[in-house]
PDB file of C-alpha atoms and ligand atoms in Angstrom:
ATOM      1  CA  UNK A   1      -2.255 -35.081  -1.199  1.00  0.00           C
ATOM      2  CA  UNK A   2      -0.004 -37.655  -1.775  1.00  0.00           C
ATOM      3  CA  UNK A   3      -0.879 -38.887  -5.293  1.00  0.00           C
ATOM      4  CA  UNK A   4       1.884 -39.873  -7.470  1.00  0.00           C
ATOM      5  CA  UNK A   5      -0.327 -41.278 -10.460  1.00  0.00           C
ATOM      6  CA  UNK A   6      -0.377 -39.039 -13.769  1.00  0.00           C
ATOM      7  CA  UNK A   7      -4.079 -37.307 -13.691  1.00  0.00           C
ATOM      8  CA  UNK A   8      -5.525 -36.967 -17.274  1.00  0.00           C
ATOM      9  CA  UNK A   9      -7.511 -33.435 -18.209  1.00  0.00           C
ATOM     10  CA  UNK A  10      -9.700 -33.239 -20.895  1.00  0.00           C
ATOM     11  CA  UNK A  11      -8.298 -30.272 -22.940  1.00  0.00           C
ATOM     12  CA  UNK A  12      -7.780 -29.557 -26.625  1.00  0.00           C
ATOM     13  CA  UNK A  13      -6.488 -30.122 -28.803  1.00  0.00           C
ATOM     14  CA  UNK A  14      -6.025 -33.038 -27.326  1.00  0.00           C
ATOM     15  CA  UNK A  15      -6.009 -34.413 -22.838  1.00  0.00           C
ATOM     16  CA  UNK A  16      -3.145 -33.155 -21.025  1.00  0.00           C
ATOM     17  CA  UNK A  17      -1.673 -35.757 -18.639  1.00  0.00           C
ATOM     18  CA  UNK A  18       0.181 -34.491 -15.791  1.00  0.00           C
ATOM     19  CA  UNK A  19       2.103 -35.907 -12.683  1.00  0.00           C
ATOM     20  CA  UNK A  20       1.273 -33.786  -9.577  1.00  0.00           C
ATOM     21  CA  UNK A  21       4.572 -33.496  -8.364  1.00  0.00           C
ATOM     22  CA  UNK A  22       6.272 -32.019 -11.388  1.00  0.00           C
ATOM     23  CA  UNK A  23       3.236 -29.302 -12.614  1.00  0.00           C
ATOM     24  CA  UNK A  24       2.930 -25.943 -10.705  1.00  0.00           C
ATOM     25  CA  UNK A  25       0.137 -23.709 -11.254  1.00  0.00           C
ATOM     26  CA  UNK A  26       1.782 -20.678 -12.493  1.00  0.00           C
ATOM     27  CA  UNK A  27      -0.496 -17.271 -11.429  1.00  0.00           C
ATOM     28  CA  UNK A  28       0.274 -13.990 -13.879  1.00  0.00           C
ATOM     29  CA  UNK A  29       0.199 -10.661 -13.062  1.00  0.00           C
ATOM     30  CA  UNK A  30      -3.357 -10.901 -11.060  1.00  0.00           C
ATOM     31  CA  UNK A  31      -2.072  -7.278  -9.734  1.00  0.00           C
ATOM     32  CA  UNK A  32      -4.765  -4.327  -8.079  1.00  0.00           C
ATOM     33  CA  UNK A  33      -3.487  -1.933 -11.316  1.00  0.00           C
ATOM     34  CA  UNK A  34      -4.708  -4.021 -13.756  1.00  0.00           C
ATOM     35  CA  UNK A  35      -7.853  -5.987 -11.978  1.00  0.00           C
ATOM     36  CA  UNK A  36      -9.634  -3.086  -9.918  1.00  0.00           C
ATOM     37  CA  UNK A  37     -12.052  -0.728 -10.542  1.00  0.00           C
ATOM     38  CA  UNK A  38      -9.745   2.854 -10.039  1.00  0.00           C
ATOM     39  CA  UNK A  39      -6.602   1.053 -11.072  1.00  0.00           C
ATOM     40  CA  UNK A  40      -4.328   2.191 -13.876  1.00  0.00           C
ATOM     41  CA  UNK A  41      -6.069  -0.241 -16.056  1.00  0.00           C
ATOM     42  CA  UNK A  42      -9.490   1.223 -15.887  1.00  0.00           C
ATOM     43  CA  UNK A  43      -7.987   4.548 -15.796  1.00  0.00           C
ATOM     44  CA  UNK A  44      -6.445   4.276 -19.601  1.00  0.00           C
ATOM     45  CA  UNK A  45     -10.623   3.314 -20.286  1.00  0.00           C
ATOM     46  CA  UNK A  46     -10.466  -0.910 -20.014  1.00  0.00           C
ATOM     47  CA  UNK A  47     -13.269  -2.799 -18.650  1.00  0.00           C
ATOM     48  CA  UNK A  48     -11.811  -4.265 -15.957  1.00  0.00           C
ATOM     49  CA  UNK A  49     -15.021  -6.797 -15.445  1.00  0.00           C
ATOM     50  CA  UNK A  50     -13.456  -8.602 -17.996  1.00  0.00           C
ATOM     51  CA  UNK A  51     -10.387  -8.978 -16.046  1.00  0.00           C
ATOM     52  CA  UNK A  52     -12.659  -9.573 -12.957  1.00  0.00           C
ATOM     53  CA  UNK A  53     -14.484 -12.916 -14.181  1.00  0.00           C
ATOM     54  CA  UNK A  54     -11.152 -14.656 -13.535  1.00  0.00           C
ATOM     55  CA  UNK A  55     -10.847 -14.127 -10.068  1.00  0.00           C
ATOM     56  CA  UNK A  56     -13.472 -16.571  -8.466  1.00  0.00           C
ATOM     57  CA  UNK A  57     -12.365 -19.587 -11.130  1.00  0.00           C
ATOM     58  CA  UNK A  58      -8.827 -18.512  -9.950  1.00  0.00           C
ATOM     59  CA  UNK A  59      -9.502 -18.524  -6.485  1.00  0.00           C
ATOM     60  CA  UNK A  60     -11.152 -22.193  -6.719  1.00  0.00           C
ATOM     61  CA  UNK A  61      -8.748 -23.966  -8.752  1.00  0.00           C
ATOM     62  CA  UNK A  62      -5.639 -22.076  -6.090  1.00  0.00           C
ATOM     63  CA  UNK A  63      -7.487 -23.344  -2.930  1.00  0.00           C
ATOM     64  CA  UNK A  64      -8.130 -26.747  -4.555  1.00  0.00           C
ATOM     65  CA  UNK A  65      -4.160 -26.800  -5.508  1.00  0.00           C
ATOM     66  CA  UNK A  66      -3.197 -25.761  -2.072  1.00  0.00           C
ATOM     67  CA  UNK A  67      -5.251 -27.741  -0.219  1.00  0.00           C
ATOM     68  CA  UNK A  68      -3.420 -30.827  -2.520  1.00  0.00           C
ATOM     69  CA  UNK A  69       0.406 -28.900  -1.145  1.00  0.00           C
ATOM     70  CA  UNK A  70       0.973 -28.764  -4.924  1.00  0.00           C
ATOM     71  CA  UNK A  71       3.453 -25.855  -5.901  1.00  0.00           C
ATOM     72  CA  UNK A  72       2.381 -22.167  -6.714  1.00  0.00           C
ATOM     73  CA  UNK A  73       4.009 -19.617  -7.938  1.00  0.00           C
ATOM     74  CA  UNK A  74       2.714 -15.726  -8.805  1.00  0.00           C
ATOM     75  CA  UNK A  75       4.133 -13.109 -11.082  1.00  0.00           C
ATOM     76  CA  UNK A  76       3.912  -9.167 -11.099  1.00  0.00           C
ATOM     77  CA  UNK A  77       5.193  -7.262 -13.660  1.00  0.00           C
ATOM     78  CA  UNK A  78       6.657  -4.189 -12.589  1.00  0.00           C
ATOM     79  CA  UNK A  79       9.845  -2.238 -12.106  1.00  0.00           C
ATOM     80  CA  UNK A  80      12.470  -1.198  -9.352  1.00  0.00           C
ATOM     81  CA  UNK A  81      11.751   2.273  -8.009  1.00  0.00           C
ATOM     82  CA  UNK A  82      14.582   3.749  -9.728  1.00  0.00           C
ATOM     83  CA  UNK A  83      13.360   1.844 -12.796  1.00  0.00           C
ATOM     84  CA  UNK A  84      16.830   1.061 -13.285  1.00  0.00           C
ATOM     85  CA  UNK A  85      15.261  -2.462 -15.032  1.00  0.00           C
ATOM     86  CA  UNK A  86      12.715  -0.198 -17.393  1.00  0.00           C
ATOM     87  CA  UNK A  87      13.666  -0.161 -21.065  1.00  0.00           C
ATOM     88  CA  UNK A  88      13.117   3.308 -22.271  1.00  0.00           C
ATOM     89  CA  UNK A  89      11.091   1.795 -25.190  1.00  0.00           C
ATOM     90  CA  UNK A  90       8.700   0.135 -22.861  1.00  0.00           C
ATOM     91  CA  UNK A  91       8.374   3.622 -20.760  1.00  0.00           C
ATOM     92  CA  UNK A  92       7.323   5.578 -23.967  1.00  0.00           C
ATOM     93  CA  UNK A  93       5.646   2.446 -25.512  1.00  0.00           C
ATOM     94  CA  UNK A  94       1.576   4.070 -26.479  1.00  0.00           C
ATOM     95  CA  UNK A  95       2.540   7.689 -26.233  1.00  0.00           C
ATOM     96  CA  UNK A  96       0.168   8.013 -22.516  1.00  0.00           C
ATOM     97  CA  UNK A  97      -0.154  11.076 -20.613  1.00  0.00           C
ATOM     98  CA  UNK A  98       1.210   8.512 -17.732  1.00  0.00           C
ATOM     99  CA  UNK A  99       3.651   6.381 -17.866  1.00  0.00           C
ATOM    100  CA  UNK A 100       5.131   3.740 -15.987  1.00  0.00           C
ATOM    101  CA  UNK A 101       6.816   5.030 -12.862  1.00  0.00           C
ATOM    102  CA  UNK A 102       4.285   7.987 -12.897  1.00  0.00           C
ATOM    103  CA  UNK A 103       1.915   8.639 -10.180  1.00  0.00           C
ATOM    104  CA  UNK A 104      -1.383   6.979 -10.584  1.00  0.00           C
ATOM    105  CA  UNK A 105      -4.756   6.079  -8.884  1.00  0.00           C
ATOM    106  CA  UNK A 106      -2.740   3.306  -6.723  1.00  0.00           C
ATOM    107  CA  UNK A 107       0.569   4.880  -6.236  1.00  0.00           C
ATOM    108  CA  UNK A 108       3.541   5.015  -8.806  1.00  0.00           C
ATOM    109  CA  UNK A 109       2.694   3.008 -11.567  1.00  0.00           C
ATOM    110  CA  UNK A 110       4.136  -0.698 -12.433  1.00  0.00           C
ATOM    111  CA  UNK A 111       6.604  -0.073  -9.422  1.00  0.00           C
ATOM    112  CA  UNK A 112       7.065  -2.807  -6.864  1.00  0.00           C
ATOM    113  CA  UNK A 113       6.375  -1.654  -3.161  1.00  0.00           C
ATOM    114  CA  UNK A 114       3.273   0.341  -4.665  1.00  0.00           C
ATOM    115  CA  UNK A 115      -0.574  -0.429  -3.886  1.00  0.00           C
ATOM    116  CA  UNK A 116      -1.522  -1.169  -7.169  1.00  0.00           C
ATOM    117  CA  UNK A 117       1.412  -3.219  -7.916  1.00  0.00           C
ATOM    118  CA  UNK A 118       0.517  -6.058  -5.692  1.00  0.00           C
ATOM    119  CA  UNK A 119      -1.670  -8.919  -6.214  1.00  0.00           C
ATOM    120  CA  UNK A 120      -5.561  -8.838  -5.920  1.00  0.00           C
ATOM    121  CA  UNK A 121      -6.648  -9.651  -2.071  1.00  0.00           C
ATOM    122  CA  UNK A 122      -8.784 -12.322  -3.261  1.00  0.00           C
ATOM    123  CA  UNK A 123      -5.558 -14.199  -4.852  1.00  0.00           C
ATOM    124  CA  UNK A 124      -3.058 -13.115  -1.960  1.00  0.00           C
ATOM    125  CA  UNK A 125       0.233 -15.079  -1.977  1.00  0.00           C
ATOM    126  CA  UNK A 126       0.620 -17.329   1.210  1.00  0.00           C
ATOM    127  CA  UNK A 127       4.463 -16.800   2.592  1.00  0.00           C
ATOM    128  CA  UNK A 128       5.600 -20.223   1.061  1.00  0.00           C
ATOM    129  CA  UNK A 129       4.689 -19.094  -2.410  1.00  0.00           C
ATOM    130  CA  UNK A 130       7.372 -18.122  -4.502  1.00  0.00           C
ATOM    131  CA  UNK A 131       6.351 -14.210  -6.037  1.00  0.00           C
ATOM    132  CA  UNK A 132       8.333 -13.497  -9.348  1.00  0.00           C
ATOM    133  CA  UNK A 133       8.654 -10.239  -9.972  1.00  0.00           C
ATOM    134  CA  UNK A 134       8.945  -9.659 -13.755  1.00  0.00           C
ATOM    135  CA  UNK A 135      10.190  -6.523 -15.836  1.00  0.00           C
ATOM    136  CA  UNK A 136       8.737  -8.075 -18.851  1.00  0.00           C
ATOM    137  CA  UNK A 137       5.830  -9.622 -20.413  1.00  0.00           C
ATOM    138  CA  UNK A 138       7.159 -12.729 -20.440  1.00  0.00           C
ATOM    139  CA  UNK A 139       7.648 -14.719 -16.766  1.00  0.00           C
ATOM    140  CA  UNK A 140      11.268 -16.102 -17.847  1.00  0.00           C
ATOM    141  CA  UNK A 141      12.557 -13.057 -19.136  1.00  0.00           C
ATOM    142  CA  UNK A 142      15.061 -11.618 -16.403  1.00  0.00           C
ATOM    143  CA  UNK A 143      14.039 -13.488 -13.472  1.00  0.00           C
ATOM    144  CA  UNK A 144      14.965 -16.842 -11.693  1.00  0.00           C
ATOM    145  CA  UNK A 145      11.892 -18.312 -12.670  1.00  0.00           C
ATOM    146  CA  UNK A 146      13.788 -20.911 -14.635  1.00  0.00           C
ATOM    147  CA  UNK A 147      16.154 -21.915 -12.157  1.00  0.00           C
ATOM    148  CA  UNK A 148      12.981 -22.252  -9.332  1.00  0.00           C
ATOM    149  CA  UNK A 149      11.173 -24.655 -11.739  1.00  0.00           C
ATOM    150  CA  UNK A 150      14.390 -26.776 -12.475  1.00  0.00           C
ATOM    151  CA  UNK A 151      15.589 -26.906  -8.928  1.00  0.00           C
ATOM    152  CA  UNK A 152      11.944 -28.527  -7.807  1.00  0.00           C
ATOM    153  CA  UNK A 153      12.041 -30.590 -10.998  1.00  0.00           C
ATOM    154  CA  UNK A 154       9.043 -28.783 -12.542  1.00  0.00           C
ATOM    155  CA  UNK A 155       8.145 -29.931 -16.393  1.00  0.00           C
ATOM    156  CA  UNK A 156       4.465 -28.860 -16.498  1.00  0.00           C
ATOM    157  CA  UNK A 157       2.620 -25.800 -15.663  1.00  0.00           C
ATOM    158  CA  UNK A 158      -1.102 -24.887 -15.494  1.00  0.00           C
ATOM    159  CA  UNK A 159      -0.987 -20.916 -16.695  1.00  0.00           C
ATOM    160  CA  UNK A 160      -3.522 -18.484 -15.544  1.00  0.00           C
ATOM    161  CA  UNK A 161      -3.983 -15.003 -15.032  1.00  0.00           C
ATOM    162  CA  UNK A 162      -4.043 -11.681 -17.523  1.00  0.00           C
ATOM    163  CA  UNK A 163      -4.180 -10.844 -19.849  1.00  0.00           C
ATOM    164  CA  UNK A 164      -4.283 -13.542 -22.086  1.00  0.00           C
ATOM    165  CA  UNK A 165      -2.813 -11.942 -25.192  1.00  0.00           C
ATOM    166  CA  UNK A 166      -0.093  -9.935 -23.607  1.00  0.00           C
ATOM    167  CA  UNK A 167       1.600 -11.965 -20.561  1.00  0.00           C
ATOM    168  CA  UNK A 168      -0.324 -15.195 -20.303  1.00  0.00           C
ATOM    169  CA  UNK A 169       0.592 -16.022 -24.095  1.00  0.00           C
ATOM    170  CA  UNK A 170       4.716 -14.441 -23.897  1.00  0.00           C
ATOM    171  CA  UNK A 171       4.891 -16.736 -20.621  1.00  0.00           C
ATOM    172  CA  UNK A 172       3.178 -19.576 -22.537  1.00  0.00           C
ATOM    173  CA  UNK A 173       5.574 -19.207 -25.381  1.00  0.00           C
ATOM    174  CA  UNK A 174       9.067 -18.723 -23.404  1.00  0.00           C
ATOM    175  CA  UNK A 175       7.797 -21.884 -21.240  1.00  0.00           C
ATOM    176  CA  UNK A 176       7.219 -23.936 -24.239  1.00  0.00           C
ATOM    177  CA  UNK A 177      10.745 -23.492 -26.139  1.00  0.00           C
ATOM    178  CA  UNK A 178      11.895 -24.170 -22.656  1.00  0.00           C
ATOM    179  CA  UNK A 179      10.565 -27.776 -22.722  1.00  0.00           C
ATOM    180  CA  UNK A 180       7.263 -26.808 -20.499  1.00  0.00           C
ATOM    181  CA  UNK A 181       3.988 -28.441 -21.306  1.00  0.00           C
ATOM    182  CA  UNK A 182       1.011 -25.889 -20.255  1.00  0.00           C
ATOM    183  CA  UNK A 183      -2.077 -25.932 -19.977  1.00  0.00           C
ATOM    184  CA  UNK A 184      -4.399 -22.779 -19.911  1.00  0.00           C
ATOM    185  CA  UNK A 185      -7.802 -22.509 -18.294  1.00  0.00           C
ATOM    186  CA  UNK A 186      -9.626 -20.586 -20.832  1.00  0.00           C
ATOM    187  CA  UNK A 187     -12.278 -19.041 -17.438  1.00  0.00           C
ATOM    188  CA  UNK A 188      -8.868 -18.420 -15.887  1.00  0.00           C
ATOM    189  CA  UNK A 189      -7.414 -16.175 -18.193  1.00  0.00           C
ATOM    190  CA  UNK A 190      -8.517 -12.590 -19.356  1.00  0.00           C
ATOM    191  CA  UNK A 191      -8.006  -9.970 -21.591  1.00  0.00           C
ATOM    192  CA  UNK A 192      -9.709  -6.234 -21.726  1.00  0.00           C
ATOM    193  CA  UNK A 193     -10.570  -7.255 -25.229  1.00  0.00           C
ATOM    194  CA  UNK A 194     -12.804 -10.545 -25.873  1.00  0.00           C
ATOM    195  CA  UNK A 195     -11.678 -10.834 -29.493  1.00  0.00           C
ATOM    196  CA  UNK A 196      -7.938 -10.699 -28.317  1.00  0.00           C
ATOM    197  CA  UNK A 197      -9.353 -13.318 -25.411  1.00  0.00           C
ATOM    198  CA  UNK A 198     -10.188 -16.059 -28.476  1.00  0.00           C
ATOM    199  CA  UNK A 199      -7.922 -15.296 -30.445  1.00  0.00           C
ATOM    200  CA  UNK A 200      -5.140 -15.730 -27.813  1.00  0.00           C
ATOM    201  CA  UNK A 201      -6.400 -18.817 -26.641  1.00  0.00           C
ATOM    202  CA  UNK A 202      -6.809 -20.510 -29.901  1.00  0.00           C
ATOM    203  CA  UNK A 203      -3.262 -19.429 -30.825  1.00  0.00           C
ATOM    204  CA  UNK A 204      -2.142 -21.465 -27.740  1.00  0.00           C
ATOM    205  CA  UNK A 205      -4.118 -25.131 -29.451  1.00  0.00           C
ATOM    206  CA  UNK A 206      -3.666 -24.561 -33.001  1.00  0.00           C
ATOM    207  CA  UNK A 207      -1.760 -27.010 -34.715  1.00  0.00           C
ATOM    208  CA  UNK A 208      -2.007 -29.585 -32.697  1.00  0.00           C
ATOM    209  CA  UNK A 209      -1.347 -27.560 -29.563  1.00  0.00           C
ATOM    210  CA  UNK A 210       1.747 -25.494 -31.057  1.00  0.00           C
ATOM    211  CA  UNK A 211       2.476 -23.762 -27.822  1.00  0.00           C
ATOM    212  CA  UNK A 212       0.005 -25.930 -25.261  1.00  0.00           C
ATOM    213  CA  UNK A 213      -3.489 -27.000 -24.223  1.00  0.00           C
ATOM    214  CA  UNK A 214      -6.505 -25.134 -23.536  1.00  0.00           C
ATOM    215  CA  UNK A 215      -9.320 -26.509 -21.237  1.00  0.00           C
ATOM    216  CA  UNK A 216     -11.716 -25.141 -18.424  1.00  0.00           C
ATOM    217  CA  UNK A 217     -10.958 -24.663 -14.850  1.00  0.00           C
ATOM    218  CA  UNK A 218     -14.182 -27.014 -13.742  1.00  0.00           C
ATOM    219  CA  UNK A 219     -12.124 -30.026 -15.988  1.00  0.00           C
ATOM    220  CA  UNK A 220      -9.228 -29.915 -14.123  1.00  0.00           C
ATOM    221  CA  UNK A 221     -11.346 -29.638 -11.020  1.00  0.00           C
ATOM    222  CA  UNK A 222     -13.205 -32.785 -12.319  1.00  0.00           C
ATOM    223  CA  UNK A 223      -9.632 -34.400 -12.946  1.00  0.00           C
ATOM    224  CA  UNK A 224      -8.221 -33.881  -9.147  1.00  0.00           C
ATOM    225  CA  UNK A 225      -8.230 -37.067  -6.680  1.00  0.00           C
TER     226      UNK A 225
HETATM  227  C1  LIG B  20       0.045  -8.525 -18.248  1.00  0.00           C
HETATM  228  C2  LIG B  20       0.301  -5.879 -19.969  1.00  0.00           C
HETATM  229  N1  LIG B  20       0.176  -8.593 -17.363  1.00  0.00           N
HETATM  230  N2  LIG B  20      -1.039  -6.405 -20.646  1.00  0.00           N
HETATM  231  N3  LIG B  20       0.451  -6.766 -18.713  1.00  0.00           N
HETATM  232  O1  LIG B  20      -0.626  -8.718 -19.509  1.00  0.00           O
HETATM  233  O2  LIG B  20       0.907  -4.943 -20.121  1.00  0.00           O
END
């Protein structure tokens, strides 16, 4: 779609204005191990339905964004098969019986190339959509996301995905410090813990939008030409 007019979206703490050609949809870690029944997330005792409710709103937003021809970027949290990019502190955190790199229900946990590490089929990246493999929680840490956005002239991000209080929040904070403006549609982000979902969103929009803006995907879709 060739519109270059800024688009206003009703949001909190106030409306978010973006120009389609300088705004990307950034979808964080919609990976099988986090979202699918039988995956690592569920194996740890988490209720994956809390994350799965984000699939349909993400699918709708992604499909409209693609139809408009605007930039889409996906991320995946995970590590090299030899685990050389895995901080020892991250490997042992949680004192779980099963750690990153061990064999889980969908292959080695959070290891690139394994089935559980891949993005769910409902939101599978198109071949021309960049996929950022990130070893940390934030999408900017130890990745080329910053240079990719810089070269494409992107200044604003619509950030969706999982989990709200971990990788989404960390990425929004990293982006904010780098001068990007972030809008988070609340129905397109999810947490295993409802109280963290609520707090994670409140933290973003608090104090006049200290890290960014929060809206609902219906409001984005309603504002698109
Ligand atoms: C993400 C996590 N993607 N919770 N990871 O949030 O460990």
